[in-house]
CSV table of C-alpha atoms and ligand atoms in Angstrom, one decimal:
chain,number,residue,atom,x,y,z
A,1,UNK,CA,35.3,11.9,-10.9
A,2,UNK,CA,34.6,14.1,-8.3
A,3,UNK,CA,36.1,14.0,-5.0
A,4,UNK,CA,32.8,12.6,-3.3
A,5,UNK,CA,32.6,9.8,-5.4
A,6,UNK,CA,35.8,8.3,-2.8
A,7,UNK,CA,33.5,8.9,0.2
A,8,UNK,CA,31.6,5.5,0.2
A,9,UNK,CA,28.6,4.6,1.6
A,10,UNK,CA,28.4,8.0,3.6
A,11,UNK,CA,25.5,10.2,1.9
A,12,UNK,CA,24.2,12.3,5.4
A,13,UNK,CA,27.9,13.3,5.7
A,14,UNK,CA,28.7,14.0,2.2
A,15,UNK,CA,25.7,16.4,1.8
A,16,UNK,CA,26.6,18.2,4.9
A,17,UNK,CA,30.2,18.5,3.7
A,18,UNK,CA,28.9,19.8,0.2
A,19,UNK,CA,26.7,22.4,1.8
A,20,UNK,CA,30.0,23.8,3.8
A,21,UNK,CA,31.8,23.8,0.7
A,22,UNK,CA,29.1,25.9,-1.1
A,23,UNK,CA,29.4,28.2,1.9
A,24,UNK,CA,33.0,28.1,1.9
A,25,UNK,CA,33.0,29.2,-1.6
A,26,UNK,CA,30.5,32.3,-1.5
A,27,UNK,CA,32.6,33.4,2.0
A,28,UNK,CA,35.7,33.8,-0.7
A,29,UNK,CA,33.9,35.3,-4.2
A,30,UNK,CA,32.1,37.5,-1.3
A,31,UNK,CA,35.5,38.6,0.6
A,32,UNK,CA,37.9,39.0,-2.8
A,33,UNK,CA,34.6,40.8,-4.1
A,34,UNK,CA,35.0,43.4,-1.3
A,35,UNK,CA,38.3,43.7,-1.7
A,36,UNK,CA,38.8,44.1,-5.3
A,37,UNK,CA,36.2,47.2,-4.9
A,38,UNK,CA,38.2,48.2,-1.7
A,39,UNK,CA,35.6,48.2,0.7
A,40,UNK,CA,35.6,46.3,4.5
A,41,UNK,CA,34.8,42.0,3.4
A,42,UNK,CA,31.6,41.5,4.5
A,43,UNK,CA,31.7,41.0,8.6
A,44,UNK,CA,28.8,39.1,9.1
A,45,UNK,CA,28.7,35.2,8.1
A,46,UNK,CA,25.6,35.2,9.6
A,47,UNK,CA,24.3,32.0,12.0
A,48,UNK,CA,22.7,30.3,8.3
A,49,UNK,CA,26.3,29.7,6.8
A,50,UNK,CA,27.0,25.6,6.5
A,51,UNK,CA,30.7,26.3,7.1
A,52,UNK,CA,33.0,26.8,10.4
A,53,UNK,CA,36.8,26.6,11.5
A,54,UNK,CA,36.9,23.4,13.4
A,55,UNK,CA,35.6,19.8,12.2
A,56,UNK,CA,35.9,16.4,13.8
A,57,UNK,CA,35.4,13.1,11.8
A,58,UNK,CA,34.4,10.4,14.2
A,59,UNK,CA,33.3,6.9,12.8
A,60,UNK,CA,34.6,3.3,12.7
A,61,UNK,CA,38.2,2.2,11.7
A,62,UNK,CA,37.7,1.7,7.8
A,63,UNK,CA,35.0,3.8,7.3
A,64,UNK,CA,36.8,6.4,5.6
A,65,UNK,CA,37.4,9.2,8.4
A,66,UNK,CA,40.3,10.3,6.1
A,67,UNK,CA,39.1,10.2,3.0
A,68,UNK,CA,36.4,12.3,3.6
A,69,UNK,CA,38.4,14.7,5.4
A,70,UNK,CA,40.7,15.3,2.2
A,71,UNK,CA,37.5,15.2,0.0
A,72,UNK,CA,36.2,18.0,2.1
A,73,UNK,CA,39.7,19.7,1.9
A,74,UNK,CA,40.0,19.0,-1.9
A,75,UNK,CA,36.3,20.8,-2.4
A,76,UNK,CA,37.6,24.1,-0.1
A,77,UNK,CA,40.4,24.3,-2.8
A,78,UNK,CA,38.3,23.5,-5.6
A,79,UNK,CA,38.9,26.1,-8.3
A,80,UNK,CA,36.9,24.7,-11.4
A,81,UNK,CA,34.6,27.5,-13.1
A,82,UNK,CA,31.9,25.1,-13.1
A,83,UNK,CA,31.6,24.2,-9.6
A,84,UNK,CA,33.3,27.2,-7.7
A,85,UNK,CA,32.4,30.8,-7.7
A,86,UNK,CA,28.9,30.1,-8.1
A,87,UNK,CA,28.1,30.8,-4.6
A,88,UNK,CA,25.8,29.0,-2.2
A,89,UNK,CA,22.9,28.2,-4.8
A,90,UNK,CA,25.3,26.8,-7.6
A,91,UNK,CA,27.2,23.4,-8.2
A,92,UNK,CA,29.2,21.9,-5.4
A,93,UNK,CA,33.0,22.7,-5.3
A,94,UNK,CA,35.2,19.5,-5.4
A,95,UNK,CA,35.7,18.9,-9.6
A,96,UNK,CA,38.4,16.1,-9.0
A,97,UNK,CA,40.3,17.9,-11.8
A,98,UNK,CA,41.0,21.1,-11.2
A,99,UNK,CA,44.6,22.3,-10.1
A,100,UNK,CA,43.3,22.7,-6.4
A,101,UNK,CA,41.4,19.3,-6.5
A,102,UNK,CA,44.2,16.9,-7.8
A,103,UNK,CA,47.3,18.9,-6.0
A,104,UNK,CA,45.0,18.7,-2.6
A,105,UNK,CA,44.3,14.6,-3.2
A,106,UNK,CA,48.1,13.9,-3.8
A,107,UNK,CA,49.1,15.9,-1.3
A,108,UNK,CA,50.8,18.4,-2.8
A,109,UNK,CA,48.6,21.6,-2.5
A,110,UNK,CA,50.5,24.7,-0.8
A,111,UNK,CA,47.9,25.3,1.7
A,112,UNK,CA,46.9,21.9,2.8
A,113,UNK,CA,48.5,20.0,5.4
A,114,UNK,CA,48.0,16.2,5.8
A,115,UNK,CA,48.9,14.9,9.4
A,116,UNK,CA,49.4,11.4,9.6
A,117,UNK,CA,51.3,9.9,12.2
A,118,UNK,CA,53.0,6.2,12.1
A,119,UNK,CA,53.5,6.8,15.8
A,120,UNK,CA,52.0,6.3,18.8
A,121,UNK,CA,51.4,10.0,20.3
A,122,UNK,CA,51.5,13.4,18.7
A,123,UNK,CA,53.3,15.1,20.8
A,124,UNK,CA,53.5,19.2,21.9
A,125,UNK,CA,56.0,20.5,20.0
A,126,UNK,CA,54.6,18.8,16.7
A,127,UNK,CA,51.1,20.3,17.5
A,128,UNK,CA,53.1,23.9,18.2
A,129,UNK,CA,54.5,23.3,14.7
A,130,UNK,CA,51.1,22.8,13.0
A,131,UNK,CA,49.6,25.9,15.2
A,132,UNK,CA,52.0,28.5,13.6
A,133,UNK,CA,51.7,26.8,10.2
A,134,UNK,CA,47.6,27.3,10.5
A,135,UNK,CA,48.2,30.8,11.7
A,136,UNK,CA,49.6,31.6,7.6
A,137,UNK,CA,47.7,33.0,5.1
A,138,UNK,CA,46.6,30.7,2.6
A,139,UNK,CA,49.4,31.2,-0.6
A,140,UNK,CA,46.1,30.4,-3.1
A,141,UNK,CA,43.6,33.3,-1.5
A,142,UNK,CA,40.8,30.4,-0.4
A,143,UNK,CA,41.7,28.4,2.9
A,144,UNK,CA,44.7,27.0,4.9
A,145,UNK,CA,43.6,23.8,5.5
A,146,UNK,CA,44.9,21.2,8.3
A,147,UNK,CA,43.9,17.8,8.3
A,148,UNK,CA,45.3,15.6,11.5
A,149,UNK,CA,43.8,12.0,10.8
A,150,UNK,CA,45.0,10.8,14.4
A,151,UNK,CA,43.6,13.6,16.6
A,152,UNK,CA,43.3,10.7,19.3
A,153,UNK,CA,46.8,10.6,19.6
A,154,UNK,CA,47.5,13.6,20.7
A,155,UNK,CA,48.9,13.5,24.2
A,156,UNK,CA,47.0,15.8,26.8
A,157,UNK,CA,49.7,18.4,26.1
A,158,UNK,CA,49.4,18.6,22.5
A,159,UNK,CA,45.1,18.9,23.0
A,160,UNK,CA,45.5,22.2,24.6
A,161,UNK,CA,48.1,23.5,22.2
A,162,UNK,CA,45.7,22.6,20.3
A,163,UNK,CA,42.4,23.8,21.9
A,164,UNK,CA,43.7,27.3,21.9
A,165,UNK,CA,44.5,27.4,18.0
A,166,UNK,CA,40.9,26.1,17.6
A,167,UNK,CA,39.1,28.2,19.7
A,168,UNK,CA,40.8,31.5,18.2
A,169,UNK,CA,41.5,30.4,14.7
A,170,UNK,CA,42.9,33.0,11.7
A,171,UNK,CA,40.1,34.1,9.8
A,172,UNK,CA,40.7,31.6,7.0
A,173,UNK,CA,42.0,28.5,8.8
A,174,UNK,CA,40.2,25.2,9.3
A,175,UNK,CA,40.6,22.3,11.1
A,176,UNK,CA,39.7,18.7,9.9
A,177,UNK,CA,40.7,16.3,12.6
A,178,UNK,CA,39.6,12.6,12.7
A,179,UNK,CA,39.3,10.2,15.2
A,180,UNK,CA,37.8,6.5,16.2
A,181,UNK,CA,35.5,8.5,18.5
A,182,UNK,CA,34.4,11.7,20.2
A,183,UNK,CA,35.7,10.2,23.3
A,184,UNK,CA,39.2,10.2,21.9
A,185,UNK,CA,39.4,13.7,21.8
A,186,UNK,CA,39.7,16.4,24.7
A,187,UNK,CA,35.8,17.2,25.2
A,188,UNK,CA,36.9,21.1,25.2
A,189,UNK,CA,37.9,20.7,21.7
A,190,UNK,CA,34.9,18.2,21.0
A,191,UNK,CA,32.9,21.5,22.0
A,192,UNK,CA,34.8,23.3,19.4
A,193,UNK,CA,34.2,21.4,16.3
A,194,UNK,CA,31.7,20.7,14.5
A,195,UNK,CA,31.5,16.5,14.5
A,196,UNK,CA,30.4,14.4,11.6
A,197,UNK,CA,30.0,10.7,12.8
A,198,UNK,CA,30.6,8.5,9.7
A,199,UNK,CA,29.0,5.1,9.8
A,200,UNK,CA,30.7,1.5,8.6
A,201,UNK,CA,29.8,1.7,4.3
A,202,UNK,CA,27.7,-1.1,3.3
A,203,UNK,CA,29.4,-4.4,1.6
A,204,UNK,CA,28.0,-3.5,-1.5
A,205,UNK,CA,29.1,-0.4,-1.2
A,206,UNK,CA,32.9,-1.1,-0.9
A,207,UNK,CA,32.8,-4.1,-3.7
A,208,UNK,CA,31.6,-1.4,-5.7
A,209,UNK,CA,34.2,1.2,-4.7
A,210,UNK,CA,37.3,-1.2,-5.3
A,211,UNK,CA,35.5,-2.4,-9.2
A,212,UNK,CA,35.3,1.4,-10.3
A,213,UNK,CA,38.1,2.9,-8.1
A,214,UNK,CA,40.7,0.5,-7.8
A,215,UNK,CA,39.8,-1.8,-11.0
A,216,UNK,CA,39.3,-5.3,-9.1
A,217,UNK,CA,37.2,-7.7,-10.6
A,218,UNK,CA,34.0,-7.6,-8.9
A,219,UNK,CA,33.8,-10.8,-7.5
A,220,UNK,CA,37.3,-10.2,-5.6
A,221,UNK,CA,36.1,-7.1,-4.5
A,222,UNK,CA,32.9,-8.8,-3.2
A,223,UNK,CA,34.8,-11.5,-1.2
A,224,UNK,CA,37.2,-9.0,-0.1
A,225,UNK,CA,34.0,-6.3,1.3
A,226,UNK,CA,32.4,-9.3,2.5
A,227,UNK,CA,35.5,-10.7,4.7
A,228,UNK,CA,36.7,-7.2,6.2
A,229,UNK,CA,33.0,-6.4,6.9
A,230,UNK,CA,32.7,-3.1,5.1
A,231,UNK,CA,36.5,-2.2,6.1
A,232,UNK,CA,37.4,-0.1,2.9
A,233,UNK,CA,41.5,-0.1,3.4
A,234,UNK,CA,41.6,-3.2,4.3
A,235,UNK,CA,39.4,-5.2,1.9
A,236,UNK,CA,41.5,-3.1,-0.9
A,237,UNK,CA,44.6,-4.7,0.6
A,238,UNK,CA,43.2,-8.1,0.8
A,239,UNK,CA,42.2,-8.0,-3.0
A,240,UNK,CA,45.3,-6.8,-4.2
A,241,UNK,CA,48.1,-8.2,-1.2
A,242,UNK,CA,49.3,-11.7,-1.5
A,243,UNK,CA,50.6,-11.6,1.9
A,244,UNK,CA,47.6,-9.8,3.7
A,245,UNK,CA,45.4,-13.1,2.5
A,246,UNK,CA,47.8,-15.3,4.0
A,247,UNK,CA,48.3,-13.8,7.3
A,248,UNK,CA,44.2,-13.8,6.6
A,249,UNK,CA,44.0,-17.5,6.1
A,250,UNK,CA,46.2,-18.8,9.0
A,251,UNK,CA,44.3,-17.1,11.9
A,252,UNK,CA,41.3,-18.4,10.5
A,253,UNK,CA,42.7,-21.4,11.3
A,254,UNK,CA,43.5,-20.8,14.8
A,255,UNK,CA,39.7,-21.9,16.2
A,256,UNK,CA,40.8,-25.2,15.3
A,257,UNK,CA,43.8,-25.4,16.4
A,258,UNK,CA,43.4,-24.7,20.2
A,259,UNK,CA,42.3,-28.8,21.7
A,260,UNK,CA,44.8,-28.6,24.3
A,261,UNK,CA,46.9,-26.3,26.0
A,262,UNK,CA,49.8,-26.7,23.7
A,263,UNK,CA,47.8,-25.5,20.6
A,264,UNK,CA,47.2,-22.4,22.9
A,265,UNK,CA,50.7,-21.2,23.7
A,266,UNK,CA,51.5,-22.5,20.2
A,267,UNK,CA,48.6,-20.4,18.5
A,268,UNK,CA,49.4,-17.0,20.5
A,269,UNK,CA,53.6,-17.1,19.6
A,270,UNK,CA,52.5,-17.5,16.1
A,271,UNK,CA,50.1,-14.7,16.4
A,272,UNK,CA,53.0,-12.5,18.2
A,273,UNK,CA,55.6,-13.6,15.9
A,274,UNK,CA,53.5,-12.9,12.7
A,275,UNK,CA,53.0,-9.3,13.8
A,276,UNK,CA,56.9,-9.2,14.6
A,277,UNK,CA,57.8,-10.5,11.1
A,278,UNK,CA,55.2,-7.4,9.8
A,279,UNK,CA,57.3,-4.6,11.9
A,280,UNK,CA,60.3,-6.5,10.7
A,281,UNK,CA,59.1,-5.4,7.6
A,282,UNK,CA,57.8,-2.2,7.8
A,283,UNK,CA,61.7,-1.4,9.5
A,284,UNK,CA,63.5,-3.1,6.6
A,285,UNK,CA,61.6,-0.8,4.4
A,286,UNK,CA,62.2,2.6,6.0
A,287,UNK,CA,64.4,2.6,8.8
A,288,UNK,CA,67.7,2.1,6.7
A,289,UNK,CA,66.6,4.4,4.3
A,290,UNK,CA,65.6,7.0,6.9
A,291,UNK,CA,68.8,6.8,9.3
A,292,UNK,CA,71.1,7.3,5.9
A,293,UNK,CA,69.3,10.1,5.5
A,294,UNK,CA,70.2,11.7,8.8
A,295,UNK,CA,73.0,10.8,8.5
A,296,UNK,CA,73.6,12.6,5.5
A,297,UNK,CA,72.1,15.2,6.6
A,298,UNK,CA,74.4,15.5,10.0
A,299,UNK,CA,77.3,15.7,7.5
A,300,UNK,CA,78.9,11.9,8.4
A,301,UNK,CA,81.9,12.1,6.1
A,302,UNK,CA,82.1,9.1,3.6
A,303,UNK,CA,85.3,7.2,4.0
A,304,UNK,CA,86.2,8.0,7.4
A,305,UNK,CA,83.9,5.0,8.3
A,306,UNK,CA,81.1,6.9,8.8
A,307,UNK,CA,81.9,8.6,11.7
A,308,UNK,CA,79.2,10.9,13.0
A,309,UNK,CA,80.5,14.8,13.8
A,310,UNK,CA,80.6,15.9,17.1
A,311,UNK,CA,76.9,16.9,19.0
A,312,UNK,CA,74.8,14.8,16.8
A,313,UNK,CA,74.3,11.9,18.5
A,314,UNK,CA,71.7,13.3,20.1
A,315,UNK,CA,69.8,13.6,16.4
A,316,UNK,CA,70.6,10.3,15.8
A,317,UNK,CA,69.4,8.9,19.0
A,318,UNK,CA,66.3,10.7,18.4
A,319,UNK,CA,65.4,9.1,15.4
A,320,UNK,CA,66.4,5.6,16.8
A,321,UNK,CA,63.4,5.9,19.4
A,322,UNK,CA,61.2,6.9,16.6
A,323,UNK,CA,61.6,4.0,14.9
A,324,UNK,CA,61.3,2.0,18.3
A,325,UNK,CA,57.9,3.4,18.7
A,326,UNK,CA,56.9,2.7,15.2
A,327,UNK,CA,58.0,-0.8,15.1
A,328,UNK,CA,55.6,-0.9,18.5
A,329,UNK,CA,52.7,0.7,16.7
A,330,UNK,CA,53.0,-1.9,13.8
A,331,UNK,CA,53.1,-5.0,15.8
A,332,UNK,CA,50.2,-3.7,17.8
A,333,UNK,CA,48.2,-2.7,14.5
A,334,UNK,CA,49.2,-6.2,12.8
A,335,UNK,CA,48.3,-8.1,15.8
A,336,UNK,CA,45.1,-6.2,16.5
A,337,UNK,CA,43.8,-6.9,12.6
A,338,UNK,CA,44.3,-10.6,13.3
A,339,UNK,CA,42.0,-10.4,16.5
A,340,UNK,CA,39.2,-8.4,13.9
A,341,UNK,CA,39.4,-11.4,11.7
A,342,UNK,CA,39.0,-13.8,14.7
A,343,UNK,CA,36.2,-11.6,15.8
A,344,UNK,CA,34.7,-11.9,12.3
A,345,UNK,CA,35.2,-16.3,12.6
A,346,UNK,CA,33.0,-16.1,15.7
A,347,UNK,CA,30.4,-13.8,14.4
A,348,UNK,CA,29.9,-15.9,12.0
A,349,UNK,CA,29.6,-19.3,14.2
A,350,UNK,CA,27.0,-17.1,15.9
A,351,UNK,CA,25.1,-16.8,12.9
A,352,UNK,CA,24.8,-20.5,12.0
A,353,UNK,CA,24.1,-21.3,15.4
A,354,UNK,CA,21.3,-19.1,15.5
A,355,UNK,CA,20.1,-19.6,12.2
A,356,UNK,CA,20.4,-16.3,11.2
A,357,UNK,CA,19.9,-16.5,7.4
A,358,UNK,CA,22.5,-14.0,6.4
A,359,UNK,CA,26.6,-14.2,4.1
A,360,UNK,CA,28.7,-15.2,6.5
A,361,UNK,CA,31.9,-13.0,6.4
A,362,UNK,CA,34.5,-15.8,6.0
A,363,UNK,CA,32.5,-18.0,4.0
A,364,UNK,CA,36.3,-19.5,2.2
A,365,UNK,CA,36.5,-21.4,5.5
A,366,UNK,CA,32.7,-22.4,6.2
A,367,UNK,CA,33.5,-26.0,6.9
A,368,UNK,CA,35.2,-24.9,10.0
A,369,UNK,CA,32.7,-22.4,11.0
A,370,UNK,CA,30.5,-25.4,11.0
A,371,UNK,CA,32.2,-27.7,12.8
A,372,UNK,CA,33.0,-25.0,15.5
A,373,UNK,CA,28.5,-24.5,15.1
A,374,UNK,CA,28.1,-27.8,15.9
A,375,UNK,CA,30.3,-28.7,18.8
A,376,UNK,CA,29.5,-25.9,20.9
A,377,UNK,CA,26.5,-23.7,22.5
A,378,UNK,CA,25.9,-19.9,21.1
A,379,UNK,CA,26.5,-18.9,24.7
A,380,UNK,CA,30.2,-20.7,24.0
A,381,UNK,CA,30.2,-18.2,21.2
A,382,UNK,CA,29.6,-15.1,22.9
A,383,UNK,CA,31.7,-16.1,25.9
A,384,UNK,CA,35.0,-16.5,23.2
A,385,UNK,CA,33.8,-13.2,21.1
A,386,UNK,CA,34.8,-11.8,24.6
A,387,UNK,CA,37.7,-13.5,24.8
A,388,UNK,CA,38.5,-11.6,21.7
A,389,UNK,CA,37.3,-8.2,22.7
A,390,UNK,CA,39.0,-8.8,26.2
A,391,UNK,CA,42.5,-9.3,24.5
A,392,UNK,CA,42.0,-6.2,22.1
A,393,UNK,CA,41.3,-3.9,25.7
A,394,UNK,CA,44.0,-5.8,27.5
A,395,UNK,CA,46.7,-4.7,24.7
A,396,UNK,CA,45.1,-1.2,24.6
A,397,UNK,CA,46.1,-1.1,28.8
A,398,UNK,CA,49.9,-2.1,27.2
A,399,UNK,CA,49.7,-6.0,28.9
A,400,UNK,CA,52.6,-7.5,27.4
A,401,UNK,CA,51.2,-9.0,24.3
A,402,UNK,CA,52.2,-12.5,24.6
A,403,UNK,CA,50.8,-13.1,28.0
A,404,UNK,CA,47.6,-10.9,26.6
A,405,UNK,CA,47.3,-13.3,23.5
A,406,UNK,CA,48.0,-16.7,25.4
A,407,UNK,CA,45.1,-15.5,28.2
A,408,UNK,CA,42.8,-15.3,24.8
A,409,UNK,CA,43.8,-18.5,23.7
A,410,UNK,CA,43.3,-20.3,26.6
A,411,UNK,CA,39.8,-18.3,26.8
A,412,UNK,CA,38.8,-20.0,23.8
A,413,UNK,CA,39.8,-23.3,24.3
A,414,UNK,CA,38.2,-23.0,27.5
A,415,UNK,CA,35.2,-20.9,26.6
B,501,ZN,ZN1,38.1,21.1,-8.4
């Protein structure tokens, strides 16, 4: 399978990416050409060549920002004789089989670097790591590839690190960075890149990714596109996570659970809480794991109770806030995917109440949609769909989340 096929639903940008890989691939037979008959590489890439240094991925959450990205890193490190080497006018690099291919896709390819962050910011001296490491020479001869899938979270700092690795990049660097939007990202290092806006992949389109991909029966995979509205990640994890269907199920529930001002405050702690229990979780998973690895690694002898050696409480401590600020990230992520899905219920009262002749997303609780249809006004609607939005801006500002969720609430009820 080639490492298109993963980019769903996204055709303008997949050609585009193809034709830089082409590009890509002639600048390197052309180059190792040169040098094998020891002459100067060819200077000139000329203004017609497809491929540059710096690329950003804007598009919607789900869309596949990062999956295209790696796809378009797997192609750059594509060695297969049948796709690479034949220059600009031959097949398009990006097998899916070849050594470069798979070890770039798993993430284990020499001269690829896959940034993802579980954190909040990206801070400078993480971005001064990632400069010098694009500054090497690529170990396999083709490109040295970093891909930073949260360039949004980059603190103002870490964007001018930045901008001046960009704007003066070695010779056979590049620079995939992704973010929600263009806006997220310093404009002098928008002016840098070349930007590729991806657009949200059609329903069908993700059923049929998570049938041939991800071998879901197709009509879980088309309830599952359907609900997340063309959300790839998350209607994969809704077809195949127990859990993410339940926490699914109950906020759906929520719009008819808000008659008086008890059912508010009651509705938002649940909400909180549910996104607490997530980060509860996500900690219970790694955080042990992680701090006995520091641990470890500080040299805490065994048997003496553990005792830490002197000077390395300040590693420890260090790690301690990381895990604060992740357990932050994942309530805030949890909590914002419930408001999506709330979002989504509304939508599709909207629809009934406007007749609108179209699948509604949540169609496994259409008896409430109704009865929410038919006791309000599509002005109602659109005045709790801002409710919604409202909340998801107020916890963007950092409002404390309960107050934030019971202001929604009561918005609803109200609305
Ligand atoms: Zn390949």
């Amino acid at each position: 399978m080639a490492v298109w096929d993963d980019v769903v639903g996204q055709e303008r940008v997949t050609a585009q990416l193809a034709a830089a890989a082409r590009d890509a691939d002639a600048i390197v037979v052309a180059e190792s050409a040169a040098q094998a008959a020891g002459e100067q590489p060819p200077a000139d890439r000329g203004g017609t060549s497809q491929m540059t240094h710096a690329w950003l991925f804007t598009g919607p959450p789900g869309a596949g920002r990062d999956t295209a990205a790696r796809a378009f890193a797997a192609a750059l490190q594509c060695v297969s004789p049948d796709s690479a080497g034949a220059g600009s006018s031959g097949p398009t690099p990006g097998c899916g089989f070849c050594d470069g291919c798979h070890t770039t896709l798993v993430g284990t390819h020499a001269d690829v670097e896959i940034v993802r962050t579980d954190l909040l910011s990206i801070g400078v001296k993480e971005t001064r790591d990632l400069v010098r490491r694009a500054s090497l020479s690529p170990a396999s001869g083709r490109w040295q590839v970093i891909v930073l899938e949260d360039a949004d979270r980059l603190t103002e700092g870490a964007g001018n690190v930045l901008l001046k690795a960009v704007e003066e990049p070695a010779p056979r660097t590049v620079w995939l960075l992704c973010a929600p939007s263009i806006e997220d990202v310093l404009p002098t290092i928008c002016s840098r890149c070349r930007h590729l806006t991806l657009r949200t992949p059609p329903v069908s389109a993700v059923a049929d990714v998570l049938v041939r991909r991800d071998g879901i029966d197709p009509e879980a995979a088309d309830r599952a596109a359907r609900a997340t509205q063309g959300h790839i990640d998350r209607a994969r994890r809704l077809a195949t996570d127990e859990r993410a269907r339940a926490r699914r199920a109950a906020v759906l529930k929520l719009p008819l659970r808000i008659d008086d001002i008890g059912g508010c405050l009651k509705a938002a702690q649940e909400l909180i809480d549910a996104a607490g229990e997530d980060a509860k979780q996500v900690a219970e998973e790694v955080d042990a794991k992680e701090t006995e690895e520091l641990r470890a690694a500080l040299g805490a002898a065994a048997g003496t109770g553990g005792r830490l050696p002197r000077g390395t409480a300040g590693a420890m401590k260090e790690l301690q806030d990381k895990q604060k600020r992740r357990s932050t990230r994942t309530q805030r992520d949890s909590l914002d995917l419930a408001l999506v899905d709330l979002t989504g219920f509304y939508r599709d009262v909207l629809a009934l109440q406007m007749g609108a002749s179209v699948p509604l997303a949540n169609d496994e609780v259409r008896d409430s949609i109704q009865r929410i249809a038919a006791s309000s006004t599509p002005e109602r609607t659109l005045r709790r769909i801002e409710a919604v939005i409202a909340c998801r801006e107020a916890l963007d500002r950092n409002v404390a989340p309960l107050l934030a969720v019971e202001a929604m609430t009561a918005a609803l009820r109200a609305g």
